[in-house]
């Protein structure tokens, strides 16, 4: 799909000769009040639109749509009226609902290109750049399909090829163009993250993820990929990470991607993504119901790859390192057993009381390894705990940090992209839940505050640098009828990095 922004009068839009089929979208508020572009269109069409509204076929209810054909004195073959709800209630959420509805309505037609008047909408606290970015994300979200493993790909015609964002008064400025480019890069990063997440465990193995990272480095000269094998990890003393892979036939990998967008001397942001390509629980085997969803246990890794692709595409001027500890978690005669004690790369020993708390075991060694890149900031992203889903549901990711300022910056980036997180406590009082009689710590903290004690575990490996942890167990994928990866938190991470560059650090 192609996107552009242009100054244009809604009634004059003609689809480019080659495509010969188009649509103009304008907004209608609750009660039938027309948005600016709709007013212009209505005037040219001699009140054709206001007549329809008077008849009651379009009330302006939020996310309602109506397609009109051959509107008098309007060049475009179709007009899409989009209900926006009450003007006073047009906030980010309502806007996003409306835009998704518009995209679905557009895709149900055979329009090949569309001119959307969205930038003019008075969304609370947001500017036109934001409206355009969110529309791009909605366009990708509503067209996304994962059908590459069906023998006959679903035959829904993807005809919509070009989306233009219309401006009534001004020409698009550099800021708007930049927002558009960034939104497209983020949307494509989300597609990569979703594809990897949706792939089954028998395809998306640690080796497959490593291959993906190598491919990313081939397409982007600014990325360098290194893959460490189990014997290399052995030499580094990663006894914790290696304890997780012991039951699996698939070899574990430690994947590193280095993106250089700024001076070599500039300290990097390191993103560490949990890459468990299937989490059966190991000897502490999970119950059978919905176990298939544990193919999504590499969504942290997928978000690191998606974010790196996005920033490389943007050519963002900063240095970022991605680290992906990747393994399966399987039961077998060689698997780690409850009660086993292992030594992590940091030297700290861990009593593994539950082999299903494996995410923290691979992450702790990766976090220790991260220190070699002399990071400015380290952020890990992990589908870490079921407890986080109980705490925050599927709306917010759990956010933990050893620095409040960093936490705030991540919260802001989430708010900006509507890929939200919620700041959770990392108080000392929770740490004692990890006390072990036999090792420096145990890998579980009991049922109370399960997401917090998992973060506490990680905090013991991140004392040397500024660090944040995102528990994305509730946000990385959807279950049920709409089962599928969401691509989160690629928008949050990419926006955080964009904001860092804009701030000049
Ligand atoms: N990958 C899971 C977390 C998870 C579970 C994410 C369900 C999304 C949905 C993780 O490895 C895990 O199994 N965590 C355990 C930890 C427990 C044993 C302390 C959990 O949350 O039950
Ligand atoms: Mn687990
Ligand atoms: Zn897991």
Short mmCIF file of C-alpha atoms and ligand atoms in Angstrom, two decimals:
data_model
loop_
_atom_site.label_atom_id
_atom_site.label_comp_id
_atom_site.label_asym_id
_atom_site.label_seq_id
_atom_site.Cartn_x
_atom_site.Cartn_y
_atom_site.Cartn_z
CA UNK A 1 0.00 0.00 0.00
CA UNK A 2 1.14 3.50 -0.83
CA UNK A 3 0.47 6.64 1.22
CA UNK A 4 0.78 10.35 0.55
CA UNK A 5 -0.43 13.71 1.81
CA UNK A 6 -1.67 16.50 -0.43
CA UNK A 7 -3.60 19.72 -0.42
CA UNK A 8 -6.85 19.02 -2.29
CA UNK A 9 -10.49 19.98 -2.61
CA UNK A 10 -12.69 17.02 -1.76
CA UNK A 11 -15.09 17.49 -4.66
CA UNK A 12 -12.29 17.55 -7.24
CA UNK A 13 -10.65 14.27 -6.38
CA UNK A 14 -10.30 12.03 -9.42
CA UNK A 15 -8.62 8.73 -9.20
CA UNK A 16 -5.39 8.60 -11.15
CA UNK A 17 -6.01 7.46 -14.73
CA UNK A 18 -4.33 4.11 -14.29
CA UNK A 19 -6.44 3.15 -11.28
CA UNK A 20 -9.78 4.52 -12.48
CA UNK A 21 -11.59 3.92 -9.24
CA UNK A 22 -11.62 6.02 -6.14
CA UNK A 23 -13.28 7.19 -2.97
CA UNK A 24 -13.32 10.38 -0.93
CA UNK A 25 -13.90 10.10 2.82
CA UNK A 26 -15.30 12.93 4.90
CA UNK A 27 -16.52 13.06 8.49
CA UNK A 28 -19.95 13.63 10.01
CA UNK A 29 -20.42 14.40 13.70
CA UNK A 30 -23.20 13.07 15.86
CA UNK A 31 -26.37 15.01 15.12
CA UNK A 32 -25.42 15.37 11.47
CA UNK A 33 -22.99 18.27 11.72
CA UNK A 34 -20.51 18.11 8.86
CA UNK A 35 -16.74 18.29 9.22
CA UNK A 36 -15.07 21.04 7.11
CA UNK A 37 -14.33 18.84 4.11
CA UNK A 38 -17.86 17.40 4.23
CA UNK A 39 -19.28 20.91 4.13
CA UNK A 40 -17.30 21.73 0.98
CA UNK A 41 -18.39 18.50 -0.64
CA UNK A 42 -22.02 19.12 0.32
CA UNK A 43 -21.93 22.61 -1.12
CA UNK A 44 -20.57 21.37 -4.43
CA UNK A 45 -23.11 18.52 -4.46
CA UNK A 46 -25.99 20.94 -3.90
CA UNK A 47 -26.83 19.53 -0.44
CA UNK A 48 -26.94 15.93 -1.58
CA UNK A 49 -25.15 14.92 1.63
CA UNK A 50 -27.16 17.03 4.04
CA UNK A 51 -30.33 15.66 2.43
CA UNK A 52 -29.20 12.12 3.19
CA UNK A 53 -28.48 13.15 6.74
CA UNK A 54 -31.89 14.81 7.03
CA UNK A 55 -33.45 11.52 5.88
CA UNK A 56 -31.73 9.84 8.83
CA UNK A 57 -29.51 7.39 6.93
CA UNK A 58 -26.35 8.79 8.48
CA UNK A 59 -26.63 10.06 12.02
CA UNK A 60 -22.96 10.61 12.68
CA UNK A 61 -22.85 7.83 15.27
CA UNK A 62 -19.22 6.99 16.04
CA UNK A 63 -17.70 4.43 13.64
CA UNK A 64 -20.80 4.23 11.43
CA UNK A 65 -20.17 4.40 7.68
CA UNK A 66 -22.15 5.03 4.52
CA UNK A 67 -20.87 4.64 0.96
CA UNK A 68 -22.45 6.89 -1.68
CA UNK A 69 -22.06 6.51 -5.42
CA UNK A 70 -22.08 9.12 -8.14
CA UNK A 71 -22.62 12.10 -5.91
CA UNK A 72 -23.54 15.08 -8.13
CA UNK A 73 -20.72 17.49 -8.98
CA UNK A 74 -18.17 15.30 -7.23
CA UNK A 75 -15.46 13.88 -9.44
CA UNK A 76 -14.74 10.80 -7.34
CA UNK A 77 -16.80 7.68 -8.01
CA UNK A 78 -17.56 7.16 -4.34
CA UNK A 79 -17.97 9.16 -1.19
CA UNK A 80 -17.54 7.55 2.19
CA UNK A 81 -19.33 9.28 5.04
CA UNK A 82 -17.71 8.44 8.36
CA UNK A 83 -19.62 8.91 11.60
CA UNK A 84 -17.37 10.53 14.22
CA UNK A 85 -19.68 10.59 17.24
CA UNK A 86 -20.03 13.64 19.47
CA UNK A 87 -17.50 16.33 18.65
CA UNK A 88 -16.94 16.97 22.35
CA UNK A 89 -16.15 13.29 22.85
CA UNK A 90 -13.72 12.84 19.96
CA UNK A 91 -10.72 11.57 21.89
CA UNK A 92 -7.93 9.22 20.82
CA UNK A 93 -9.92 6.07 21.44
CA UNK A 94 -13.00 7.26 19.59
CA UNK A 95 -10.91 8.46 16.67
CA UNK A 96 -9.17 5.11 16.40
CA UNK A 97 -12.49 3.24 16.43
CA UNK A 98 -13.80 5.52 13.67
CA UNK A 99 -10.70 5.21 11.51
CA UNK A 100 -10.72 1.41 11.74
CA UNK A 101 -14.37 1.44 10.66
CA UNK A 102 -13.50 3.70 7.72
CA UNK A 103 -10.70 1.38 6.61
CA UNK A 104 -12.96 -1.66 6.81
CA UNK A 105 -15.68 0.12 4.82
CA UNK A 106 -13.14 1.19 2.19
CA UNK A 107 -11.76 -2.31 1.85
CA UNK A 108 -15.25 -3.66 1.33
CA UNK A 109 -15.53 -1.58 -1.86
CA UNK A 110 -13.43 -2.02 -4.97
CA UNK A 111 -11.95 1.44 -4.70
CA UNK A 112 -8.32 1.38 -5.72
CA UNK A 113 -7.41 4.66 -4.17
CA UNK A 114 -8.87 6.90 -1.52
CA UNK A 115 -8.58 10.47 -0.36
CA UNK A 116 -9.23 10.72 3.37
CA UNK A 117 -9.98 13.95 5.22
CA UNK A 118 -8.77 12.88 8.63
CA UNK A 119 -6.00 15.38 9.33
CA UNK A 120 -8.55 18.16 9.92
CA UNK A 121 -10.40 16.37 12.71
CA UNK A 122 -10.40 17.99 16.15
CA UNK A 123 -9.18 15.03 18.21
CA UNK A 124 -8.62 16.01 21.84
CA UNK A 125 -4.97 16.77 22.54
CA UNK A 126 -3.79 15.53 19.11
CA UNK A 127 -2.55 17.23 15.96
CA UNK A 128 -2.90 16.32 12.30
CA UNK A 129 0.41 14.40 12.29
CA UNK A 130 -1.02 12.15 14.97
CA UNK A 131 -4.29 11.65 13.08
CA UNK A 132 -2.36 10.62 9.97
CA UNK A 133 -0.03 8.24 11.85
CA UNK A 134 -2.91 6.48 13.53
CA UNK A 135 -4.75 6.16 10.22
CA UNK A 136 -1.70 4.47 8.68
CA UNK A 137 -1.54 2.01 11.57
CA UNK A 138 -5.29 1.34 11.21
CA UNK A 139 -4.90 0.73 7.47
CA UNK A 140 -2.25 -1.91 8.10
CA UNK A 141 -4.09 -3.41 11.05
CA UNK A 142 -7.35 -3.91 9.19
CA UNK A 143 -5.73 -5.43 6.10
CA UNK A 144 -3.36 -7.78 7.94
CA UNK A 145 -3.89 -11.48 7.18
CA UNK A 146 -1.74 -14.43 8.09
CA UNK A 147 -2.59 -16.97 5.41
CA UNK A 148 0.79 -18.11 4.18
CA UNK A 149 0.29 -21.55 5.73
CA UNK A 150 -3.11 -22.15 4.17
CA UNK A 151 -2.95 -24.30 1.06
CA UNK A 152 -5.22 -21.81 -0.73
CA UNK A 153 -4.67 -18.25 0.48
CA UNK A 154 -7.95 -16.53 1.37
CA UNK A 155 -9.36 -14.81 -1.68
CA UNK A 156 -10.16 -11.40 -0.33
CA UNK A 157 -9.20 -8.98 -3.02
CA UNK A 158 -6.69 -6.45 -1.79
CA UNK A 159 -7.57 -3.73 -4.27
CA UNK A 160 -6.98 -0.59 -2.23
CA UNK A 161 -3.52 0.52 -3.30
CA UNK A 162 -3.14 4.17 -2.55
CA UNK A 163 -4.31 6.19 0.42
CA UNK A 164 -3.99 9.95 0.26
CA UNK A 165 -4.53 12.23 3.22
CA UNK A 166 -6.24 15.41 2.11
CA UNK A 167 -5.52 18.83 3.59
CA UNK A 168 -8.00 21.62 2.88
CA UNK A 169 -5.95 24.72 3.49
CA UNK A 170 -2.24 24.05 3.92
CA UNK A 171 0.37 22.20 1.91
CA UNK A 172 1.91 19.23 3.74
CA UNK A 173 4.95 20.40 5.72
CA UNK A 174 8.09 18.45 6.61
CA UNK A 175 6.69 17.45 10.01
CA UNK A 176 3.62 15.84 8.44
CA UNK A 177 5.71 14.03 5.84
CA UNK A 178 8.05 12.77 8.56
CA UNK A 179 5.12 11.52 10.63
CA UNK A 180 3.83 9.63 7.60
CA UNK A 181 7.19 7.99 6.83
CA UNK A 182 7.62 7.00 10.47
CA UNK A 183 4.11 5.59 10.72
CA UNK A 184 4.66 3.42 7.64
CA UNK A 185 7.96 2.13 9.06
CA UNK A 186 6.30 1.35 12.41
CA UNK A 187 3.37 -0.38 10.70
CA UNK A 188 5.76 -2.55 8.67
CA UNK A 189 7.74 -3.34 11.82
CA UNK A 190 4.47 -4.47 13.39
CA UNK A 191 3.78 -6.71 10.40
CA UNK A 192 7.16 -8.39 10.87
CA UNK A 193 6.48 -8.84 14.59
CA UNK A 194 3.01 -10.25 13.91
CA UNK A 195 4.22 -12.65 11.22
CA UNK A 196 6.94 -14.04 13.49
CA UNK A 197 4.51 -14.33 16.39
CA UNK A 198 1.86 -16.10 14.34
CA UNK A 199 4.27 -18.65 12.88
CA UNK A 200 3.95 -21.99 14.66
CA UNK A 201 6.64 -23.43 16.89
CA UNK A 202 7.64 -26.06 14.35
CA UNK A 203 8.57 -23.31 11.88
CA UNK A 204 9.65 -20.43 14.08
CA UNK A 205 12.47 -22.08 16.04
CA UNK A 206 15.48 -20.33 17.60
CA UNK A 207 17.38 -21.07 14.36
CA UNK A 208 14.56 -19.48 12.33
CA UNK A 209 14.69 -16.32 14.47
CA UNK A 210 18.45 -16.20 13.98
CA UNK A 211 17.92 -16.54 10.22
CA UNK A 212 15.46 -13.64 10.33
CA UNK A 213 18.02 -11.47 12.09
CA UNK A 214 20.61 -12.36 9.45
CA UNK A 215 18.13 -11.45 6.71
CA UNK A 216 17.42 -8.12 8.39
CA UNK A 217 21.13 -7.36 8.32
CA UNK A 218 21.26 -8.27 4.62
CA UNK A 219 18.50 -5.83 3.70
CA UNK A 220 19.76 -3.05 5.98
CA UNK A 221 23.41 -2.15 5.75
CA UNK A 222 23.11 -0.29 9.06
CA UNK A 223 22.45 -3.57 10.94
CA UNK A 224 25.05 -6.15 11.89
CA UNK A 225 23.89 -9.54 13.19
CA UNK A 226 25.86 -12.03 15.30
CA UNK A 227 24.58 -15.43 16.41
CA UNK A 228 26.08 -17.27 19.39
CA UNK A 229 25.72 -21.06 19.61
CA UNK A 230 25.28 -23.13 22.77
CA UNK A 231 29.02 -23.81 23.00
CA UNK A 232 29.69 -20.04 22.92
CA UNK A 233 27.11 -19.50 25.66
CA UNK A 234 28.76 -22.26 27.64
CA UNK A 235 32.07 -20.39 27.45
CA UNK A 236 30.36 -17.20 28.63
CA UNK A 237 28.98 -19.07 31.64
CA UNK A 238 25.32 -18.68 30.72
CA UNK A 239 24.23 -21.58 32.92
CA UNK A 240 20.79 -20.11 33.48
CA UNK A 241 19.90 -19.66 29.81
CA UNK A 242 21.30 -23.08 28.93
CA UNK A 243 19.24 -24.77 31.67
CA UNK A 244 16.09 -23.85 29.73
CA UNK A 245 17.12 -25.47 26.45
CA UNK A 246 18.28 -28.78 27.99
CA UNK A 247 14.98 -30.57 27.28
CA UNK A 248 14.72 -29.47 23.66
CA UNK A 249 16.00 -30.95 20.42
CA UNK A 250 16.22 -27.46 18.91
CA UNK A 251 19.52 -25.68 19.60
CA UNK A 252 19.28 -22.42 21.55
CA UNK A 253 20.66 -19.21 19.99
CA UNK A 254 21.76 -15.88 21.37
CA UNK A 255 21.11 -13.37 18.63
CA UNK A 256 22.60 -9.87 18.61
CA UNK A 257 21.69 -7.13 16.16
CA UNK A 258 23.68 -3.89 16.20
CA UNK A 259 22.09 -0.90 14.50
CA UNK A 260 24.45 2.02 13.89
CA UNK A 261 22.63 5.24 13.09
CA UNK A 262 24.85 7.65 15.03
CA UNK A 263 28.46 8.26 15.95
CA UNK A 264 30.19 5.07 17.15
CA UNK A 265 30.93 6.81 20.46
CA UNK A 266 27.27 7.33 21.29
CA UNK A 267 26.14 4.78 23.86
CA UNK A 268 23.40 2.48 22.56
CA UNK A 269 19.93 1.70 23.77
CA UNK A 270 19.81 -2.07 24.20
CA UNK A 271 16.55 -3.92 23.60
CA UNK A 272 16.41 -7.46 25.01
CA UNK A 273 13.53 -9.65 23.79
CA UNK A 274 12.40 -12.95 25.30
CA UNK A 275 12.58 -15.50 22.49
CA UNK A 276 11.01 -18.70 23.82
CA UNK A 277 9.78 -20.23 20.57
CA UNK A 278 7.56 -22.67 22.46
CA UNK A 279 6.90 -22.74 26.19
CA UNK A 280 5.46 -26.08 27.24
CA UNK A 281 6.44 -25.31 30.82
CA UNK A 282 9.15 -28.00 30.73
CA UNK A 283 8.98 -30.60 33.53
CA UNK A 284 6.56 -28.22 35.31
CA UNK A 285 4.32 -28.92 32.32
CA UNK A 286 1.51 -26.51 31.54
CA UNK A 287 -2.11 -27.72 31.33
CA UNK A 288 -3.24 -28.62 27.80
CA UNK A 289 -5.90 -25.98 27.24
CA UNK A 290 -4.63 -23.16 25.02
CA UNK A 291 -1.09 -24.43 25.24
CA UNK A 292 -0.76 -23.70 21.51
CA UNK A 293 -0.68 -20.01 22.43
CA UNK A 294 2.74 -20.54 23.94
CA UNK A 295 4.11 -20.28 20.40
CA UNK A 296 3.67 -16.55 21.13
CA UNK A 297 6.27 -16.73 23.89
CA UNK A 298 8.79 -15.19 21.48
CA UNK A 299 6.78 -12.01 20.95
CA UNK A 300 9.33 -9.97 22.92
CA UNK A 301 11.97 -11.12 20.44
CA UNK A 302 9.63 -10.37 17.54
CA UNK A 303 9.09 -6.83 18.83
CA UNK A 304 12.85 -6.28 18.96
CA UNK A 305 13.20 -7.40 15.33
CA UNK A 306 10.18 -5.30 14.30
CA UNK A 307 11.50 -2.21 16.07
CA UNK A 308 14.98 -2.59 14.58
CA UNK A 309 13.52 -2.95 11.11
CA UNK A 310 11.39 0.16 11.68
CA UNK A 311 14.23 2.39 12.88
CA UNK A 312 16.59 1.14 10.17
CA UNK A 313 13.89 1.98 7.63
CA UNK A 314 13.60 5.48 9.13
CA UNK A 315 17.38 5.85 9.31
CA UNK A 316 16.98 7.06 12.89
CA UNK A 317 20.11 8.78 14.15
CA UNK A 318 20.99 6.74 17.21
CA UNK A 319 22.61 3.43 18.10
CA UNK A 320 20.47 0.50 19.14
CA UNK A 321 21.44 -3.07 20.01
CA UNK A 322 18.91 -5.90 19.98
CA UNK A 323 19.64 -9.02 22.02
CA UNK A 324 17.47 -12.11 21.68
CA UNK A 325 18.01 -15.11 23.94
CA UNK A 326 16.09 -17.82 22.12
CA UNK A 327 15.19 -21.37 23.14
CA UNK A 328 12.34 -23.85 23.39
CA UNK A 329 11.16 -24.90 26.84
CA UNK A 330 10.43 -28.63 26.64
CA UNK A 331 10.19 -31.63 29.00
CA UNK A 332 12.47 -34.64 28.39
CA UNK A 333 14.89 -36.95 30.16
CA UNK A 334 17.59 -34.34 29.82
CA UNK A 335 15.40 -31.41 30.88
CA UNK A 336 16.10 -29.30 33.95
CA UNK A 337 14.19 -30.56 37.02
CA UNK A 338 12.48 -28.60 39.79
CA UNK A 339 15.04 -28.16 42.55
CA UNK A 340 18.03 -27.98 40.17
CA UNK A 341 20.45 -25.18 40.96
CA UNK A 342 22.28 -23.35 38.16
CA UNK A 343 24.88 -20.59 38.01
CA UNK A 344 24.05 -17.57 35.88
CA UNK A 345 26.61 -15.58 33.87
CA UNK A 346 26.54 -12.96 36.63
CA UNK A 347 27.81 -15.58 39.11
CA UNK A 348 24.56 -15.55 41.07
CA UNK A 349 23.07 -19.00 41.66
CA UNK A 350 19.42 -19.84 41.06
CA UNK A 351 17.27 -22.61 42.49
CA UNK A 352 14.80 -23.53 39.75
CA UNK A 353 11.64 -24.42 41.65
CA UNK A 354 9.40 -24.21 38.60
CA UNK A 355 10.75 -24.86 35.11
CA UNK A 356 7.81 -22.87 33.72
CA UNK A 357 9.33 -19.64 35.06
CA UNK A 358 11.86 -19.91 32.21
CA UNK A 359 11.61 -16.42 30.72
CA UNK A 360 13.52 -14.83 33.57
CA UNK A 361 16.14 -17.59 33.28
CA UNK A 362 17.00 -16.75 29.68
CA UNK A 363 16.62 -13.00 30.24
CA UNK A 364 18.96 -12.77 33.23
CA UNK A 365 21.92 -14.03 31.21
CA UNK A 366 21.02 -11.84 28.25
CA UNK A 367 20.78 -8.83 30.61
CA UNK A 368 24.22 -9.61 32.03
CA UNK A 369 25.53 -9.92 28.48
CA UNK A 370 23.96 -6.53 27.60
CA UNK A 371 26.48 -4.76 29.84
CA UNK A 372 29.23 -5.38 27.25
CA UNK A 373 27.65 -2.87 24.94
CA UNK A 374 28.13 -0.13 27.55
CA UNK A 375 24.48 0.78 27.23
CA UNK A 376 22.92 4.13 27.94
CA UNK A 377 19.64 2.34 28.64
CA UNK A 378 18.46 -1.29 28.55
CA UNK A 379 14.84 -2.26 27.97
CA UNK A 380 13.70 -5.87 28.04
CA UNK A 381 10.44 -6.98 26.50
CA UNK A 382 8.90 -10.28 27.53
CA UNK A 383 5.69 -12.32 27.63
CA UNK A 384 6.80 -13.00 31.16
CA UNK A 385 3.89 -13.75 33.48
CA UNK A 386 0.28 -14.88 33.44
CA UNK A 387 -0.02 -12.74 36.58
CA UNK A 388 0.48 -9.60 34.48
CA UNK A 389 -2.55 -10.59 32.39
CA UNK A 390 -4.57 -10.92 35.60
CA UNK A 391 -3.37 -7.49 36.78
CA UNK A 392 -3.73 -5.44 33.61
CA UNK A 393 -5.74 -7.58 31.19
CA UNK A 394 -5.14 -7.07 27.49
CA UNK A 395 -5.05 -3.28 27.54
CA UNK A 396 -1.78 -2.17 29.13
CA UNK A 397 1.67 -3.74 29.21
CA UNK A 398 3.27 -3.92 32.65
CA UNK A 399 6.14 -1.45 32.99
CA UNK A 400 8.91 -1.66 35.59
CA UNK A 401 12.04 0.43 35.86
CA UNK A 402 14.93 1.26 38.14
CA UNK A 403 14.59 4.92 37.06
CA UNK A 404 11.33 6.86 37.21
CA UNK A 405 12.35 9.24 34.43
CA UNK A 406 12.85 6.38 32.00
CA UNK A 407 9.51 4.88 33.09
CA UNK A 408 7.81 8.20 32.36
CA UNK A 409 9.40 8.44 28.91
CA UNK A 410 8.14 4.97 28.04
CA UNK A 411 4.67 5.73 29.41
CA UNK A 412 4.61 8.88 27.27
CA UNK A 413 5.64 6.99 24.13
CA UNK A 414 2.88 4.46 24.83
CA UNK A 415 0.33 7.23 25.31
CA UNK A 416 1.43 8.93 22.10
CA UNK A 417 1.03 5.77 20.00
CA UNK A 418 -1.89 4.38 22.01
CA UNK A 419 0.24 1.32 22.74
CA UNK A 420 -0.05 1.88 26.44
CA UNK A 421 1.82 0.64 29.48
CA UNK A 422 1.18 0.99 33.20
CA UNK A 423 3.87 1.70 35.76
CA UNK A 424 4.11 -1.11 38.33
CA UNK A 425 6.04 -1.04 41.62
CA UNK A 426 9.46 -2.60 41.99
CA UNK A 427 9.71 -2.07 45.74
CA UNK A 428 12.32 -3.70 47.93
CA UNK A 429 9.56 -5.26 50.07
CA UNK A 430 8.78 -7.75 47.29
CA UNK A 431 12.36 -9.01 46.92
CA UNK A 432 12.27 -11.40 49.90
CA UNK A 433 9.70 -13.56 48.08
CA UNK A 434 12.66 -14.80 46.03
CA UNK A 435 14.73 -15.97 49.03
CA UNK A 436 16.02 -19.54 48.67
CA UNK A 437 17.38 -21.84 51.37
CA UNK A 438 19.91 -23.33 48.96
CA UNK A 439 20.91 -20.76 46.35
CA UNK A 440 21.23 -16.97 46.00
CA UNK A 441 17.63 -16.84 44.85
CA UNK A 442 14.80 -19.03 43.62
CA UNK A 443 13.15 -18.48 40.27
CA UNK A 444 9.59 -18.07 41.57
CA UNK A 445 8.09 -15.81 44.23
CA UNK A 446 4.77 -17.54 44.91
CA UNK A 447 1.32 -16.53 43.72
CA UNK A 448 1.00 -13.03 45.21
CA UNK A 449 2.32 -10.26 42.94
CA UNK A 450 3.60 -12.73 40.34
CA UNK A 451 4.40 -10.11 37.71
CA UNK A 452 6.22 -7.94 40.26
CA UNK A 453 8.39 -10.73 41.65
CA UNK A 454 9.36 -11.72 38.10
CA UNK A 455 10.52 -8.12 37.57
CA UNK A 456 12.30 -8.25 40.95
CA UNK A 457 14.19 -11.30 39.71
CA UNK A 458 15.37 -9.39 36.62
CA UNK A 459 16.29 -6.34 38.70
CA UNK A 460 19.03 -8.41 40.33
CA UNK A 461 20.83 -8.53 36.98
CA UNK A 462 20.42 -4.92 35.90
CA UNK A 463 21.99 -2.93 38.71
CA UNK A 464 24.81 -1.58 36.52
CA UNK A 465 22.67 0.43 34.15
CA UNK A 466 19.42 2.31 33.60
CA UNK A 467 16.81 -0.35 32.88
CA UNK A 468 13.14 -0.92 32.17
CA UNK A 469 11.13 -4.10 31.74
CA UNK A 470 7.91 -4.48 29.75
CA UNK A 471 5.74 -7.48 30.60
CA UNK A 472 3.71 -7.94 27.41
CA UNK A 473 2.01 -11.23 28.35
CA UNK A 474 -1.44 -9.62 28.01
CA UNK A 475 -0.81 -7.37 25.04
CA UNK A 476 1.36 -9.26 22.52
CA UNK A 477 -1.44 -11.39 21.10
CA UNK A 478 -5.19 -11.90 21.13
CA UNK A 479 -6.89 -15.19 21.98
CA UNK A 480 -10.19 -16.65 20.88
CA UNK A 481 -11.82 -16.03 17.53
CA UNK A 482 -9.49 -13.17 16.71
CA UNK A 483 -6.42 -15.15 17.70
CA UNK A 484 -3.32 -13.46 16.40
CA UNK A 485 -0.28 -11.41 17.30
CA UNK A 486 -0.83 -7.67 17.80
CA UNK A 487 2.59 -6.28 16.90
CA UNK A 488 2.75 -4.56 20.28
CA UNK A 489 4.87 -2.99 21.69
CA UNK A 490 6.65 -2.03 18.44
CA UNK A 491 4.83 1.37 18.34
CA UNK A 492 5.79 2.18 21.94
CA UNK A 493 9.43 1.21 21.46
CA UNK A 494 9.86 2.93 18.10
CA UNK A 495 8.22 6.12 19.40
CA UNK A 496 10.44 6.09 22.47
CA UNK A 497 13.49 5.92 20.21
CA UNK A 498 12.12 8.64 17.90
CA UNK A 499 11.51 10.87 20.93
CA UNK A 500 15.06 10.28 22.16
CA UNK A 501 16.46 11.52 18.87
CA UNK A 502 14.09 14.51 18.88
CA UNK A 503 15.16 15.42 22.42
CA UNK A 504 18.78 15.17 21.34
CA UNK A 505 19.64 12.25 23.60
N1 LIG B 1 5.28 -17.51 29.03
C1 LIG B 1 4.71 -17.66 30.32
C2 LIG B 1 3.85 -16.47 30.72
C3 LIG B 1 2.49 -16.41 30.11
C4 LIG B 1 1.50 -17.27 30.52
C5 LIG B 1 2.20 -15.44 29.20
C6 LIG B 1 0.24 -17.16 30.00
C7 LIG B 1 0.93 -15.32 28.68
C8 LIG B 1 -0.05 -16.19 29.07
C9 LIG B 1 5.82 -17.78 31.35
O1 LIG B 1 6.96 -18.42 30.94
C10 LIG B 1 5.26 -18.56 32.48
O2 LIG B 1 4.95 -19.71 32.29
N2 LIG B 1 5.15 -17.95 33.65
C11 LIG B 1 4.61 -18.59 34.79
C12 LIG B 1 5.44 -18.19 35.96
C13 LIG B 1 5.11 -18.95 37.21
C14 LIG B 1 5.52 -20.40 37.06
C15 LIG B 1 5.83 -18.32 38.36
C16 LIG B 1 3.17 -18.10 34.95
O3 LIG B 1 2.90 -16.94 34.68
O4 LIG B 1 2.33 -18.94 35.28
MN1 LIG B 2 6.79 -20.54 31.20
ZN1 LIG B 3 7.32 -18.39 28.95
#
